[in-house]
Every structure is written in C-alpha cells, then in structure tokens.
Short mmCIF file of C-alpha atoms in Angstrom, two decimals:
data_model
loop_
_atom_site.label_atom_id
_atom_site.label_comp_id
_atom_site.label_asym_id
_atom_site.label_seq_id
_atom_site.Cartn_x
_atom_site.Cartn_y
_atom_site.Cartn_z
CA MET A 722 96.51 93.68 0.96
CA SER A 723 99.98 94.55 -0.50
CA SER A 724 100.75 97.31 -2.78
CA ARG A 725 101.11 94.38 -5.22
CA GLU A 726 97.93 93.29 -4.60
CA ARG A 727 96.30 96.62 -4.67
CA LEU A 728 97.74 97.76 -8.08
CA SER A 729 97.10 94.31 -9.80
CA GLU A 730 93.25 95.08 -8.66
CA LEU A 731 92.84 98.77 -10.03
CA LEU A 732 94.56 97.68 -13.22
CA ASP A 733 91.98 95.10 -14.20
CA PRO A 734 92.16 95.31 -18.07
CA ALA A 735 88.13 95.34 -18.46
CA VAL A 736 88.17 99.05 -16.34
CA THR A 737 91.51 100.51 -17.33
CA VAL A 738 92.53 102.92 -19.86
CA LEU A 739 96.29 103.73 -20.75
CA LEU A 740 96.58 107.47 -21.56
CA THR A 741 99.86 109.06 -23.64
CA VAL A 742 99.85 112.40 -23.25
CA GLU A 743 101.95 114.38 -26.25
CA CYS A 744 104.47 111.78 -27.19
CA GLN A 745 104.27 113.31 -30.73
CA GLN A 746 106.79 113.78 -33.49
CA GLY A 747 107.01 117.43 -32.38
CA VAL A 748 107.52 117.28 -29.16
CA VAL A 749 109.60 114.31 -28.04
CA GLY A 750 111.16 113.31 -31.61
CA PRO A 751 114.74 114.41 -32.93
CA ASP A 752 112.97 116.98 -34.64
CA SER A 753 111.27 118.58 -31.55
CA ALA A 754 109.85 121.94 -31.03
CA LEU A 755 111.36 121.38 -27.22
CA PRO A 756 114.50 120.07 -27.79
CA GLU A 757 115.61 119.81 -24.32
CA LEU A 758 112.01 117.87 -23.40
CA ALA A 759 112.56 115.39 -26.05
CA ARG A 760 116.35 114.75 -24.87
CA GLN A 761 114.98 114.12 -21.38
CA VAL A 762 112.17 111.92 -22.34
CA ARG A 763 114.40 109.71 -24.82
CA SER A 764 117.66 109.83 -22.61
CA SER A 765 115.83 109.19 -19.25
CA GLY A 766 114.02 106.22 -20.73
CA ALA A 767 110.55 107.51 -20.38
CA LEU A 768 109.75 106.88 -24.26
CA ALA A 769 110.79 103.31 -24.43
CA ASN A 770 108.98 102.86 -21.30
CA VAL A 771 105.76 104.19 -22.59
CA ALA A 772 106.35 102.28 -25.84
CA ARG A 773 106.77 99.38 -23.41
CA LEU A 774 103.43 99.90 -21.64
CA VAL A 775 101.36 100.48 -24.90
CA ALA A 776 102.45 97.43 -26.60
CA ALA A 777 101.65 95.72 -23.49
CA ALA A 778 98.24 96.88 -23.70
CA HIS A 779 97.29 95.78 -27.11
CA ASP A 780 98.32 92.21 -25.56
CA SER A 781 96.65 92.36 -22.44
CA GLY A 782 93.10 94.17 -24.01
CA VAL A 783 93.72 97.42 -22.10
CA GLN A 784 92.30 100.65 -24.10
CA VAL A 785 95.19 102.91 -25.35
CA ILE A 786 94.06 106.45 -25.87
CA HIS A 787 96.86 108.81 -27.27
CA ALA A 788 96.32 112.46 -26.60
CA ILE A 789 97.47 114.75 -28.99
CA ALA A 790 98.37 118.70 -28.86
CA GLU A 791 98.15 120.51 -32.12
CA ARG A 792 96.88 124.03 -33.33
CA ARG A 793 95.24 125.31 -37.06
CA PRO A 794 97.12 126.60 -39.21
CA ASP A 795 95.66 129.92 -39.19
CA GLY A 796 95.76 129.55 -35.12
CA ARG A 797 91.92 130.09 -35.09
CA GLY A 798 90.68 128.87 -31.41
CA ALA A 799 94.06 128.38 -30.11
CA GLY A 800 94.57 129.96 -26.47
CA ARG A 801 96.82 132.89 -25.90
CA ASN A 802 95.94 133.93 -22.42
CA ALA A 803 99.32 132.09 -20.86
CA ARG A 804 102.76 132.73 -21.78
CA LEU A 805 103.14 129.04 -22.85
CA PHE A 806 100.73 129.47 -26.00
CA ARG A 807 102.23 132.77 -26.87
CA ALA A 808 105.74 131.13 -26.91
CA ALA A 809 104.54 127.97 -28.41
CA GLU A 810 103.23 130.40 -31.63
CA ARG A 811 107.59 131.36 -31.95
CA LEU A 812 108.93 127.84 -31.60
CA PRO A 813 110.52 126.70 -34.99
CA VAL A 814 108.17 123.82 -35.24
CA GLN A 815 104.90 124.08 -35.07
CA GLN A 816 102.47 121.19 -33.93
CA LEU A 817 99.97 121.82 -36.68
CA SER A 818 97.03 119.75 -37.99
CA GLY A 819 97.37 117.23 -40.72
CA THR A 820 101.28 117.58 -40.20
CA THR A 821 104.53 115.07 -39.04
CA ALA A 822 104.52 116.76 -36.04
CA VAL A 823 101.33 115.94 -34.91
CA ARG A 824 101.93 111.86 -35.27
CA VAL A 825 102.54 109.49 -32.11
CA ALA A 826 106.41 108.84 -31.85
CA PRO A 827 108.54 106.20 -32.89
CA PRO A 828 108.63 103.84 -30.56
CA ILE A 829 105.22 104.00 -30.16
CA GLU A 830 103.09 101.79 -31.84
CA VAL A 831 99.26 102.84 -33.02
CA THR A 832 96.75 100.21 -33.76
CA GLU A 833 94.08 100.32 -35.19
CA GLN A 834 92.05 99.72 -31.76
CA ASP A 835 93.57 102.83 -30.48
CA PHE A 836 91.45 105.87 -29.98
CA VAL A 837 93.74 109.49 -30.73
CA VAL A 838 92.37 112.53 -29.48
CA ARG A 839 93.61 115.68 -30.82
CA ARG A 840 92.81 118.94 -28.96
CA LEU A 841 93.33 122.09 -30.36
CA HIS A 842 93.49 124.75 -27.13
CA GLY A 843 94.03 124.40 -23.02
CA LEU A 844 96.63 122.87 -21.32
CA SER A 845 94.85 119.28 -20.55
CA PRO A 846 94.58 115.93 -22.20
CA ILE A 847 91.22 115.64 -20.41
CA GLN A 848 89.65 118.62 -20.07
CA GLY A 849 87.51 119.84 -23.01
CA THR A 850 88.26 117.05 -25.04
CA ASP A 851 86.92 113.93 -25.58
CA VAL A 852 89.02 111.72 -23.45
CA ASP A 853 86.55 111.80 -20.21
CA PRO A 854 83.16 110.93 -22.59
CA LEU A 855 85.23 107.63 -24.33
CA LEU A 856 86.49 106.87 -20.64
CA ARG A 857 83.45 106.83 -19.47
CA ASN A 858 81.82 104.78 -22.07
CA LEU A 859 84.30 102.31 -22.04
CA GLY A 860 83.77 101.88 -18.29
CA CYS A 861 86.74 103.37 -17.32
CA ARG A 862 87.82 103.47 -13.40
CA THR A 863 91.60 103.64 -13.86
CA VAL A 864 93.53 105.91 -15.72
CA ILE A 865 97.47 104.94 -16.49
CA VAL A 866 98.77 108.20 -17.18
CA THR A 867 101.99 108.28 -19.51
CA GLY A 868 104.47 110.80 -21.27
CA VAL A 869 105.05 114.45 -21.24
CA SER A 870 105.44 116.93 -19.90
CA ALA A 871 105.40 116.99 -16.23
CA ASN A 872 106.01 120.35 -15.85
CA VAL A 873 102.12 120.59 -16.97
CA ALA A 874 100.16 118.54 -18.89
CA ILE A 875 100.91 115.66 -17.10
CA PRO A 876 100.22 116.66 -13.87
CA ASN A 877 97.28 118.83 -15.38
CA ALA A 878 95.82 115.07 -16.78
CA VAL A 879 96.39 113.45 -13.27
CA PHE A 880 94.00 116.40 -11.40
CA ASP A 881 91.04 115.93 -13.92
CA ALA A 882 91.13 112.51 -14.12
CA VAL A 883 90.81 112.02 -9.83
CA ASN A 884 88.11 115.26 -10.38
CA ARG A 885 85.81 113.20 -12.24
CA GLY A 886 86.32 109.91 -10.17
CA TYR A 887 88.69 108.17 -11.49
CA THR A 888 91.99 106.37 -10.26
CA ALA A 889 94.65 107.55 -11.81
CA VAL A 890 98.37 105.62 -11.96
CA VAL A 891 101.38 107.26 -13.03
CA PRO A 892 104.37 104.89 -14.12
CA THR A 893 107.29 107.55 -12.70
CA ASP A 894 110.14 106.07 -14.72
CA ALA A 895 107.10 106.66 -17.77
CA ILE A 896 106.92 110.42 -17.69
CA ALA A 897 109.38 112.97 -18.18
CA GLY A 898 110.07 116.88 -17.63
CA VAL A 899 112.45 119.51 -17.34
CA PRO A 900 114.73 120.27 -16.07
CA ALA A 901 115.62 116.82 -15.08
CA ASP A 902 115.51 117.03 -11.06
CA TYR A 903 112.23 118.56 -11.38
CA THR A 904 110.18 115.61 -12.21
CA PRO A 905 111.01 113.27 -9.00
CA VAL A 906 110.27 116.67 -6.76
CA MET A 907 107.05 117.18 -8.95
CA ILE A 908 106.34 113.27 -7.97
CA ARG A 909 107.07 112.86 -4.45
CA HIS A 910 105.12 116.14 -2.92
CA THR A 911 102.26 116.72 -5.85
CA LEU A 912 101.11 114.02 -7.66
CA ALA A 913 102.15 111.36 -4.71
CA LEU A 914 98.97 112.92 -2.72
CA VAL A 915 96.67 112.01 -5.24
CA ALA A 916 97.57 109.49 -7.85
CA THR A 917 98.80 105.75 -7.26
CA LEU A 918 102.71 105.59 -8.23
CA ALA A 919 104.26 102.52 -9.26
CA THR A 920 107.45 101.80 -11.86
CA THR A 921 106.79 100.82 -15.67
CA GLU A 922 107.99 97.12 -14.25
CA GLU A 923 105.27 96.84 -11.64
CA VAL A 924 102.59 97.89 -13.93
CA LEU A 925 104.09 95.77 -16.73
CA GLY A 926 103.66 92.71 -14.20
CA CYS A 927 100.00 93.48 -13.73
CA LEU A 928 99.19 93.99 -17.39
CA ARG A 929 100.45 91.07 -18.43
CA ARG A 930 98.20 88.72 -16.81
CA PRO A 931 96.15 86.24 -19.24
CA VAL A 932 93.02 87.79 -19.42
CA ALA A 933 90.16 86.48 -21.73
CA ARG A 934 88.21 89.90 -22.87
#
C-alpha cells in the first residue's frame, strides 16, 4: 500500500475528526497576546491552511472540533503550577471567557455543525476536556491535529490522542510554533515518531473525495 493510499484509508470521513487547537483571536489574531506566534502562524501560511482544511472538512462531512483555551475573569480554577500559566496572567491580552479573544479567528469559519470545546485549565485540548468523549461518541478513529502551538499544545494533543487509541494525522504546514526553526525540528524528532505526517494538500486530496454520509 502506498503512503497516499494509507493516508486515504486513515482519513475515512465517517471516522475522522478535524481538531483545531487554540486558533482563537487572542492567540493567532492581529491583537494576539503572543504577537511572535501570531506573526509566525500567519506568515508561514499555517492559519490559512487550517482554514482550508476546515472548509474541506465541512464540504466532505468530516466533523470539526475547535479547542479553545480561556480563563474566567476572576482566574478561579486556572492552574499556576507552570511558568507558562503565571506568565499568561501578566500578558496585555487575556483569554477571558466571553470576550473576542476566545472566538475562533478568521479566516477559519465555524458552522452550526462544529463543536467548540473550551477549557479553563491545563495544557492539553484533550486531557480533562470534552474532546475525548465527543470523539468516542462520534465513532472517531483518526484525529487531524492543526493549529498552535508546536511548542506545547500541539504535541500535547498528539500524545493524548495516541494514548487514547486514536491515530493522529498532522498536516505539518498547518501547525506553527516559535521560533520558526523549532517547528520542523519538533516534527522530525518528536511527532514523526507517533503521528502520520502529511501536507495540507495531501490531506485535502483525501477529504475532497465524494462521500455520502
């Protein structure tokens, strides 16, 4: 079986879910709390590729889940057991529940069929959230992981998906981290060991198959 045939088999729309990770305005938008990351995800084309994948998923009947990281205005329930959490408290843009910062960022489109899963704690979009139960109830076997950041949340999502028995597919040009040269190294030496890697075009080629669902 060729790599294309293998990818096509994995991306059967009936058992595939596309997960976008922290593609929210306060992270990847023009007024990001993390401007270096926002510039990288846009200049690299990763955000545009996420939007293309989401559009193709909508057209092909693949379920989309958007994983959003946020916090209450009073900070209750948020972790402080990592430098990242404490640094986030001091950022000029806060990912506060109900604000523009925690809306999915353009050009990604959200439809009524999508799930938007919000977490108030932790580093992973899967661990301790509704994502895993939703995946199981949807009959998911393959999770396409996209978004940010390649530094923390993306590897967390891949590891958690694999640990729970799902196959992770990562479109390598639809994720981003900082600095720019870190992402390909992390992909080559970490994600390649546990996930199926592909390009956005390769994934799109599989999602665009005519499917009745």
